PDB file of C-alpha atoms in Angstrom:
ATOM      1  CA  ASP H   1     -15.576 -12.271   7.396  1.00 61.00           C
ATOM      2  CA  GLY H   2     -13.972  -8.953   8.324  1.00 68.00           C
ATOM      3  CA  GLY H   3     -12.353  -6.949   5.584  1.00 91.00           C
ATOM      4  CA  ILE H   4     -12.405  -4.021   3.223  1.00 93.00           C
ATOM      5  CA  THR H   5     -14.533  -3.848   0.107  1.00 94.00           C
ATOM      6  CA  GLN H   6     -14.084  -1.511  -2.803  1.00 95.00           C
ATOM      7  CA  SER H   7     -16.484  -1.198  -5.647  1.00 89.00           C
ATOM      8  CA  PRO H   8     -16.518  -1.383  -8.511  1.00 90.00           C
ATOM      9  CA  LYS H   9     -13.342  -3.254  -9.504  1.00 91.00           C
ATOM     10  CA  TYR H  10     -13.228  -1.502 -12.880  1.00 93.00           C
ATOM     11  CA  LEU H  11     -14.680   1.914 -13.622  1.00 93.00           C
ATOM     12  CA  PHE H  12     -14.807   3.828 -16.880  1.00 93.00           C
ATOM     13  CA  ARG H  13     -15.691   7.500 -17.165  1.00 91.00           C
ATOM     14  CA  LYS H  14     -15.617  10.266 -19.695  1.00 91.00           C
ATOM     15  CA  GLU H  15     -13.339  13.212 -19.133  1.00 90.00           C
ATOM     16  CA  GLY H  16     -15.060  16.041 -17.293  1.00 89.00           C
ATOM     17  CA  GLN H  17     -17.258  13.804 -15.152  1.00 91.00           C
ATOM     18  CA  ASN H  18     -16.913  13.415 -11.400  1.00 93.00           C
ATOM     19  CA  VAL H  19     -16.790   9.835 -10.160  1.00 94.00           C
ATOM     20  CA  THR H  20     -17.050   8.401  -6.657  1.00 95.00           C
ATOM     21  CA  LEU H  21     -15.166   5.299  -5.537  1.00 96.00           C
ATOM     22  CA  SER H  22     -16.605   3.306  -2.681  1.00 96.00           C
ATOM     23  CA  CYS H  23     -14.674   1.942   0.308  1.00 97.00           C
ATOM     24  CA  GLU H  24     -16.314   0.082   3.182  1.00 97.00           C
ATOM     25  CA  GLN H  25     -14.704  -1.727   6.112  1.00 96.00           C
ATOM     26  CA  ASN H  26     -16.174  -3.910   8.844  1.00 95.00           C
ATOM     27  CA  LEU H  27     -12.981  -4.189  10.864  1.00 92.00           C
ATOM     28  CA  ASN H  28     -14.052  -1.463  13.295  1.00 92.00           C
ATOM     29  CA  HIS H  29     -10.918   0.482  12.374  1.00 91.00           C
ATOM     30  CA  ASP H  30     -10.680   4.153  13.228  1.00 90.00           C
ATOM     31  CA  ALA H  31      -8.287   5.203  10.451  1.00 91.00           C
ATOM     32  CA  MET H  32      -8.877   4.926   6.716  1.00 94.00           C
ATOM     33  CA  TYR H  33      -6.673   5.854   3.773  1.00 94.00           C
ATOM     34  CA  TRP H  34      -6.857   6.369   0.023  1.00 96.00           C
ATOM     35  CA  TYR H  35      -3.841   5.657  -2.174  1.00 95.00           C
ATOM     36  CA  ARG H  36      -3.187   6.025  -5.848  1.00 96.00           C
ATOM     37  CA  GLN H  37      -0.885   3.640  -7.721  1.00 94.00           C
ATOM     38  CA  ASP H  38       0.649   4.386 -11.112  1.00 92.00           C
ATOM     39  CA  PRO H  39       2.959   2.071 -13.084  1.00 86.00           C
ATOM     40  CA  GLY H  40       6.538   2.251 -11.839  1.00 81.00           C
ATOM     41  CA  GLN H  41       5.648   4.378  -8.832  1.00 84.00           C
ATOM     42  CA  GLY H  42       5.047   3.614  -5.203  1.00 86.00           C
ATOM     43  CA  LEU H  43       1.642   4.087  -3.633  1.00 92.00           C
ATOM     44  CA  ARG H  44       0.922   7.732  -2.987  1.00 93.00           C
ATOM     45  CA  LEU H  45      -1.363   8.994  -0.236  1.00 93.00           C
ATOM     46  CA  ILE H  46      -4.365  11.012  -1.408  1.00 96.00           C
ATOM     47  CA  TYR H  47      -6.386  11.528   1.784  1.00 96.00           C
ATOM     48  CA  TYR H  48      -6.623   9.930   5.182  1.00 93.00           C
ATOM     49  CA  SER H  49      -9.032  10.024   8.074  1.00 93.00           C
ATOM     50  CA  GLN H  50      -8.137   9.119  11.630  1.00 89.00           C
ATOM     51  CA  ILE H  51     -11.636   9.503  13.026  1.00 91.00           C
ATOM     52  CA  VAL H  52     -15.205  10.023  11.890  1.00 94.00           C
ATOM     53  CA  ASN H  53     -16.001  13.507  10.562  1.00 95.00           C
ATOM     54  CA  ASP H  54     -12.323  14.372  10.221  1.00 94.00           C
ATOM     55  CA  PHE H  55      -9.866  13.900   7.366  1.00 94.00           C
ATOM     56  CA  GLN H  56      -6.552  15.322   6.162  1.00 93.00           C
ATOM     57  CA  LYS H  57      -4.938  15.831   2.793  1.00 94.00           C
ATOM     58  CA  GLY H  58      -2.158  13.512   1.808  1.00 93.00           C
ATOM     59  CA  ASP H  59       0.593  14.154  -0.690  1.00 91.00           C
ATOM     60  CA  ILE H  60      -1.558  14.371  -3.831  1.00 95.00           C
ATOM     61  CA  ALA H  61      -4.986  15.624  -2.726  1.00 96.00           C
ATOM     62  CA  GLU H  62      -5.557  18.108  -5.543  1.00 96.00           C
ATOM     63  CA  GLY H  63      -8.538  17.130  -7.684  1.00 96.00           C
ATOM     64  CA  TYR H  64      -9.918  14.725  -5.090  1.00 97.00           C
ATOM     65  CA  SER H  65     -12.429  15.003  -2.255  1.00 97.00           C
ATOM     66  CA  VAL H  66     -13.524  12.662   0.543  1.00 98.00           C
ATOM     67  CA  SER H  67     -16.060  12.399   3.333  1.00 97.00           C
ATOM     68  CA  ARG H  68     -16.140  10.375   6.552  1.00 97.00           C
ATOM     69  CA  GLU H  69     -19.683  10.471   7.860  1.00 97.00           C
ATOM     70  CA  LYS H  70     -19.592   6.889   9.133  1.00 96.00           C
ATOM     71  CA  LYS H  71     -16.769   4.924  10.712  1.00 96.00           C
ATOM     72  CA  GLU H  72     -17.053   2.113   8.191  1.00 96.00           C
ATOM     73  CA  SER H  73     -17.209   4.230   5.021  1.00 97.00           C
ATOM     74  CA  PHE H  74     -14.676   6.531   3.313  1.00 98.00           C
ATOM     75  CA  PRO H  75     -15.738   7.354  -0.270  1.00 97.00           C
ATOM     76  CA  LEU H  76     -13.356   9.126  -2.632  1.00 97.00           C
ATOM     77  CA  THR H  77     -14.591  11.482  -5.348  1.00 97.00           C
ATOM     78  CA  VAL H  78     -12.341  12.047  -8.327  1.00 95.00           C
ATOM     79  CA  THR H  79     -13.350  15.425  -9.676  1.00 93.00           C
ATOM     80  CA  SER H  80     -12.973  16.841 -13.147  1.00 89.00           C
ATOM     81  CA  ALA H  81     -10.180  19.023 -11.742  1.00 87.00           C
ATOM     82  CA  GLN H  82      -7.898  15.995 -11.428  1.00 89.00           C
ATOM     83  CA  LYS H  83      -5.571  16.315 -14.426  1.00 89.00           C
ATOM     84  CA  ASN H  84      -4.666  12.654 -14.846  1.00 91.00           C
ATOM     85  CA  PRO H  85      -7.246  10.500 -13.060  1.00 93.00           C
ATOM     86  CA  THR H  86      -6.588   7.175 -14.785  1.00 95.00           C
ATOM     87  CA  ALA H  87      -4.942   4.990 -12.137  1.00 95.00           C
ATOM     88  CA  PHE H  88      -5.400   2.147  -9.686  1.00 95.00           C
ATOM     89  CA  TYR H  89      -6.955   3.320  -6.405  1.00 96.00           C
ATOM     90  CA  LEU H  90      -6.492   1.453  -3.147  1.00 95.00           C
ATOM     91  CA  CYS H  91      -8.307   1.978   0.114  1.00 95.00           C
ATOM     92  CA  ALA H  92      -6.864   0.850   3.433  1.00 93.00           C
ATOM     93  CA  SER H  93      -7.752   0.940   7.099  1.00 92.00           C
ATOM     94  CA  SER H  94      -5.901   0.572  10.357  1.00 88.00           C
ATOM     95  CA  SER H  95      -6.344   0.833  14.068  1.00 81.00           C
ATOM     96  CA  PRO H  96      -3.832   2.093  16.619  1.00 69.00           C
ATOM     97  CA  ARG H  97      -5.202  -0.218  19.289  1.00 65.00           C
ATOM     98  CA  GLY H  98      -2.412  -1.987  21.118  1.00 59.00           C
ATOM     99  CA  GLY H  99       0.156   0.182  19.361  1.00 60.00           C
ATOM    100  CA  SER H 100      -0.345  -1.592  16.048  1.00 62.00           C
ATOM    101  CA  TYR H 101      -1.033   0.490  12.975  1.00 69.00           C
ATOM    102  CA  GLU H 102      -0.962  -2.423  10.563  1.00 79.00           C
ATOM    103  CA  GLN H 103      -2.881  -1.451   7.452  1.00 84.00           C
ATOM    104  CA  TYR H 104      -5.336  -3.707   5.695  1.00 89.00           C
ATOM    105  CA  PHE H 105      -5.948  -3.071   2.024  1.00 91.00           C
ATOM    106  CA  GLY H 106      -9.009  -3.400  -0.158  1.00 93.00           C
ATOM    107  CA  PRO H 107      -8.880  -5.094  -3.574  1.00 92.00           C
ATOM    108  CA  GLY H 108      -8.661  -1.768  -5.404  1.00 94.00           C
ATOM    109  CA  THR H 109     -10.570   0.022  -8.161  1.00 95.00           C
ATOM    110  CA  ARG H 110      -9.029   0.548 -11.572  1.00 94.00           C
ATOM    111  CA  LEU H 111     -10.324   3.835 -12.978  1.00 95.00           C
ATOM    112  CA  THR H 112     -10.014   4.673 -16.656  1.00 94.00           C
ATOM    113  CA  VAL H 113     -10.966   8.123 -17.871  1.00 92.00           C
ATOM    114  CA  THR H 114     -11.133   8.774 -21.613  1.00 90.00           C
TER     115      THR H 114
ATOM    116  CA  LYS Y   1      13.673  12.034  -3.185  1.00 64.00           C
ATOM    117  CA  ASN Y   2      11.745   8.950  -2.132  1.00 81.00           C
ATOM    118  CA  GLU Y   3      11.834   8.140   1.556  1.00 88.00           C
ATOM    119  CA  VAL Y   4      11.963   4.422   0.735  1.00 94.00           C
ATOM    120  CA  GLU Y   5      14.220   2.850  -1.889  1.00 95.00           C
ATOM    121  CA  GLN Y   6      13.943  -0.748  -3.035  1.00 96.00           C
ATOM    122  CA  SER Y   7      16.234  -2.878  -5.131  1.00 96.00           C
ATOM    123  CA  PRO Y   8      16.180  -4.493  -7.504  1.00 97.00           C
ATOM    124  CA  GLN Y   9      13.266  -3.055  -9.461  1.00 95.00           C
ATOM    125  CA  ASN Y  10      12.841  -6.312 -11.400  1.00 96.00           C
ATOM    126  CA  LEU Y  11      14.012  -9.788 -10.475  1.00 97.00           C
ATOM    127  CA  THR Y  12      13.828 -13.017 -12.439  1.00 97.00           C
ATOM    128  CA  ALA Y  13      14.650 -16.380 -10.895  1.00 97.00           C
ATOM    129  CA  GLN Y  14      14.452 -20.103 -11.588  1.00 97.00           C
ATOM    130  CA  GLU Y  15      12.271 -22.205  -9.358  1.00 97.00           C
ATOM    131  CA  GLY Y  16      14.157 -23.223  -6.248  1.00 97.00           C
ATOM    132  CA  GLU Y  17      16.506 -20.249  -6.132  1.00 97.00           C
ATOM    133  CA  PHE Y  18      17.090 -18.143  -3.023  1.00 98.00           C
ATOM    134  CA  ILE Y  19      15.832 -14.590  -3.497  1.00 97.00           C
ATOM    135  CA  THR Y  20      16.680 -11.365  -1.703  1.00 98.00           C
ATOM    136  CA  ILE Y  21      14.936  -8.020  -2.040  1.00 98.00           C
ATOM    137  CA  ASN Y  22      16.425  -4.990  -0.322  1.00 98.00           C
ATOM    138  CA  CYS Y  23      14.861  -1.885   1.183  1.00 98.00           C
ATOM    139  CA  SER Y  24      16.530   1.256   2.519  1.00 97.00           C
ATOM    140  CA  TYR Y  25      14.763   4.172   4.128  1.00 95.00           C
ATOM    141  CA  SER Y  26      15.670   7.664   5.228  1.00 92.00           C
ATOM    142  CA  VAL Y  27      13.005   8.624   7.782  1.00 85.00           C
ATOM    143  CA  GLY Y  28      12.507   7.719  11.419  1.00 85.00           C
ATOM    144  CA  ILE Y  29      10.207   4.759  11.625  1.00 88.00           C
ATOM    145  CA  SER Y  30       8.139   2.891  14.149  1.00 86.00           C
ATOM    146  CA  ALA Y  31       7.770  -0.201  11.956  1.00 90.00           C
ATOM    147  CA  LEU Y  32       8.515  -1.576   8.513  1.00 94.00           C
ATOM    148  CA  HIS Y  33       6.092  -3.568   6.396  1.00 94.00           C
ATOM    149  CA  TRP Y  34       6.629  -6.003   3.572  1.00 96.00           C
ATOM    150  CA  LEU Y  35       3.613  -6.271   1.290  1.00 95.00           C
ATOM    151  CA  GLN Y  36       2.775  -8.548  -1.626  1.00 96.00           C
ATOM    152  CA  GLN Y  37       0.711  -7.435  -4.610  1.00 94.00           C
ATOM    153  CA  HIS Y  38      -0.544  -9.996  -7.114  1.00 89.00           C
ATOM    154  CA  PRO Y  39      -1.501  -9.193 -10.729  1.00 84.00           C
ATOM    155  CA  GLY Y  40      -5.123  -8.577  -9.758  1.00 80.00           C
ATOM    156  CA  GLY Y  41      -3.948  -5.638  -7.674  1.00 82.00           C
ATOM    157  CA  GLY Y  42      -4.930  -6.651  -4.164  1.00 86.00           C
ATOM    158  CA  ILE Y  43      -2.275  -6.166  -1.498  1.00 91.00           C
ATOM    159  CA  VAL Y  44      -1.628  -8.433   1.445  1.00 90.00           C
ATOM    160  CA  SER Y  45       0.674  -7.829   4.360  1.00 90.00           C
ATOM    161  CA  LEU Y  46       3.503 -10.335   4.701  1.00 94.00           C
ATOM    162  CA  PHE Y  47       5.407  -8.918   7.660  1.00 93.00           C
ATOM    163  CA  MET Y  48       5.402  -6.015  10.041  1.00 91.00           C
ATOM    164  CA  LEU Y  49       8.615  -5.661  12.016  1.00 92.00           C
ATOM    165  CA  SER Y  50      10.423  -3.107  14.108  1.00 90.00           C
ATOM    166  CA  SER Y  51      13.531  -5.075  14.991  1.00 92.00           C
ATOM    167  CA  GLY Y  52      15.358  -8.317  14.326  1.00 94.00           C
ATOM    168  CA  LYS Y  53      13.948 -11.005  12.133  1.00 96.00           C
ATOM    169  CA  LYS Y  54      10.655 -12.712  11.355  1.00 96.00           C
ATOM    170  CA  LYS Y  55       9.989 -15.949   9.503  1.00 96.00           C
ATOM    171  CA  HIS Y  56       6.819 -17.263   7.935  1.00 95.00           C
ATOM    172  CA  GLY Y  57       7.127 -20.436   5.926  1.00 96.00           C
ATOM    173  CA  ARG Y  58       9.678 -19.831   3.172  1.00 97.00           C
ATOM    174  CA  LEU Y  59       9.737 -16.078   3.754  1.00 97.00           C
ATOM    175  CA  ILE Y  60      12.169 -14.323   6.066  1.00 98.00           C
ATOM    176  CA  ALA Y  61      12.295 -10.591   6.816  1.00 98.00           C
ATOM    177  CA  THR Y  62      15.096  -8.830   8.617  1.00 98.00           C
ATOM    178  CA  ILE Y  63      15.630  -5.253   9.673  1.00 97.00           C
ATOM    179  CA  ASN Y  64      18.688  -3.308  10.831  1.00 96.00           C
ATOM    180  CA  ILE Y  65      17.456  -0.135  12.519  1.00 93.00           C
ATOM    181  CA  GLN Y  66      20.918   1.434  12.832  1.00 93.00           C
ATOM    182  CA  GLU Y  67      21.616   1.013   9.118  1.00 95.00           C
ATOM    183  CA  LYS Y  68      17.996   1.797   8.107  1.00 95.00           C
ATOM    184  CA  HIS Y  69      17.849  -1.292   5.964  1.00 97.00           C
ATOM    185  CA  SER Y  70      15.611  -4.319   5.595  1.00 98.00           C
ATOM    186  CA  SER Y  71      15.725  -7.443   3.466  1.00 98.00           C
ATOM    187  CA  LEU Y  72      13.065  -9.887   2.362  1.00 98.00           C
ATOM    188  CA  HIS Y  73      14.303 -13.380   1.571  1.00 98.00           C
ATOM    189  CA  ILE Y  74      12.422 -16.163  -0.176  1.00 98.00           C
ATOM    190  CA  THR Y  75      13.906 -19.635   0.123  1.00 96.00           C
ATOM    191  CA  ALA Y  76      13.176 -22.358  -2.443  1.00 96.00           C
ATOM    192  CA  SER Y  77      11.294 -19.927  -4.683  1.00 97.00           C
ATOM    193  CA  HIS Y  78       8.248 -21.122  -6.583  1.00 96.00           C
ATOM    194  CA  PRO Y  79       6.314 -19.716  -9.564  1.00 96.00           C
ATOM    195  CA  ARG Y  80       3.437 -18.857  -7.230  1.00 95.00           C
ATOM    196  CA  ASP Y  81       5.788 -16.387  -5.506  1.00 96.00           C
ATOM    197  CA  SER Y  82       5.669 -14.257  -8.654  1.00 96.00           C
ATOM    198  CA  ALA Y  83       4.271 -10.905  -7.584  1.00 96.00           C
ATOM    199  CA  VAL Y  84       5.251  -7.349  -6.749  1.00 96.00           C
ATOM    200  CA  TYR Y  85       6.854  -7.005  -3.322  1.00 97.00           C
ATOM    201  CA  ILE Y  86       6.533  -3.633  -1.677  1.00 96.00           C
ATOM    202  CA  CYS Y  87       8.459  -2.229   1.253  1.00 97.00           C
ATOM    203  CA  ALA Y  88       6.672   0.393   3.356  1.00 94.00           C
ATOM    204  CA  VAL Y  89       7.723   2.206   6.506  1.00 92.00           C
ATOM    205  CA  ARG Y  90       5.514   3.730   9.157  1.00 88.00           C
ATOM    206  CA  GLY Y  91       6.440   7.207  10.406  1.00 80.00           C
ATOM    207  CA  ASN Y  92       7.127   7.688  14.080  1.00 76.00           C
ATOM    208  CA  ARG Y  93       6.559  11.350  14.778  1.00 67.00           C
ATOM    209  CA  GLY Y  94       3.649  13.722  15.130  1.00 62.00           C
ATOM    210  CA  SER Y  95       1.569  13.993  12.012  1.00 56.00           C
ATOM    211  CA  THR Y  96       3.470  11.155  10.328  1.00 58.00           C
ATOM    212  CA  LEU Y  97       2.514   8.705  13.042  1.00 59.00           C
ATOM    213  CA  GLY Y  98       0.584   5.854  11.487  1.00 68.00           C
ATOM    214  CA  ARG Y  99       0.989   6.838   7.845  1.00 77.00           C
ATOM    215  CA  LEU Y 100       3.010   4.668   5.503  1.00 87.00           C
ATOM    216  CA  TYR Y 101       5.720   5.635   3.019  1.00 89.00           C
ATOM    217  CA  PHE Y 102       6.052   3.170   0.156  1.00 92.00           C
ATOM    218  CA  GLY Y 103       8.869   1.925  -2.021  1.00 94.00           C
ATOM    219  CA  ARG Y 104       8.221   1.503  -5.753  1.00 94.00           C
ATOM    220  CA  GLY Y 105       8.070  -2.250  -5.493  1.00 95.00           C
ATOM    221  CA  THR Y 106      10.077  -5.159  -6.871  1.00 96.00           C
ATOM    222  CA  GLN Y 107       8.529  -7.234  -9.638  1.00 96.00           C
ATOM    223  CA  LEU Y 108       9.534 -10.852  -9.020  1.00 97.00           C
ATOM    224  CA  THR Y 109       9.062 -13.497 -11.695  1.00 97.00           C
ATOM    225  CA  VAL Y 110       9.900 -17.110 -10.892  1.00 97.00           C
ATOM    226  CA  TRP Y 111      10.121 -19.504 -13.829  1.00 96.00           C
ATOM    227  CA  PRO Y 112       9.476 -23.251 -13.493  1.00 95.00           C
TER     228      PRO Y 112
END
């Protein structure tokens, strides 16, 4: 079945450590996105990529880094520079084919940093 | 200021009641999405619309482009409808094309 996978579902790290969240899609979508969700707030865009080997900062990119070496993969690294990394992270993908940019979401990764 | 405002923030209903969730936005859009997020966190798309009205089962979504407002209605609500409902709009210009702006969500709880 086509879809987006994120792993792991739960992730625990010590403060000061970098951690990489995985996102893979087999929908053949060109665009991929990373969002952060905090209680009581809407999803906020961290980074997005509209094509392989290219990505742009979203609204809250500080303390995060990404790569897009393959169309199906868009890993997010939460660095030690991120002041408050504990959150729920969602990956999404979309394709502009046919004028539709409907986004499909992964199941998310809940990151806890102590 | 958030580009997308939803109301109410929390909503409690008895099974069978008619439910309305509202969404207002302030940016130019090419489409509006209604999303559903269950306690596990995964998000599914319920509707994507750019005009008029769409219906899927007991769910109805409407949009008024001139007033920059959309509503999500649930008829004959059921406890399994309990979830967070999120309104998101897709930008329509330049660098905003394709990206989504999200409301904070409405937590719906339906009691049996």
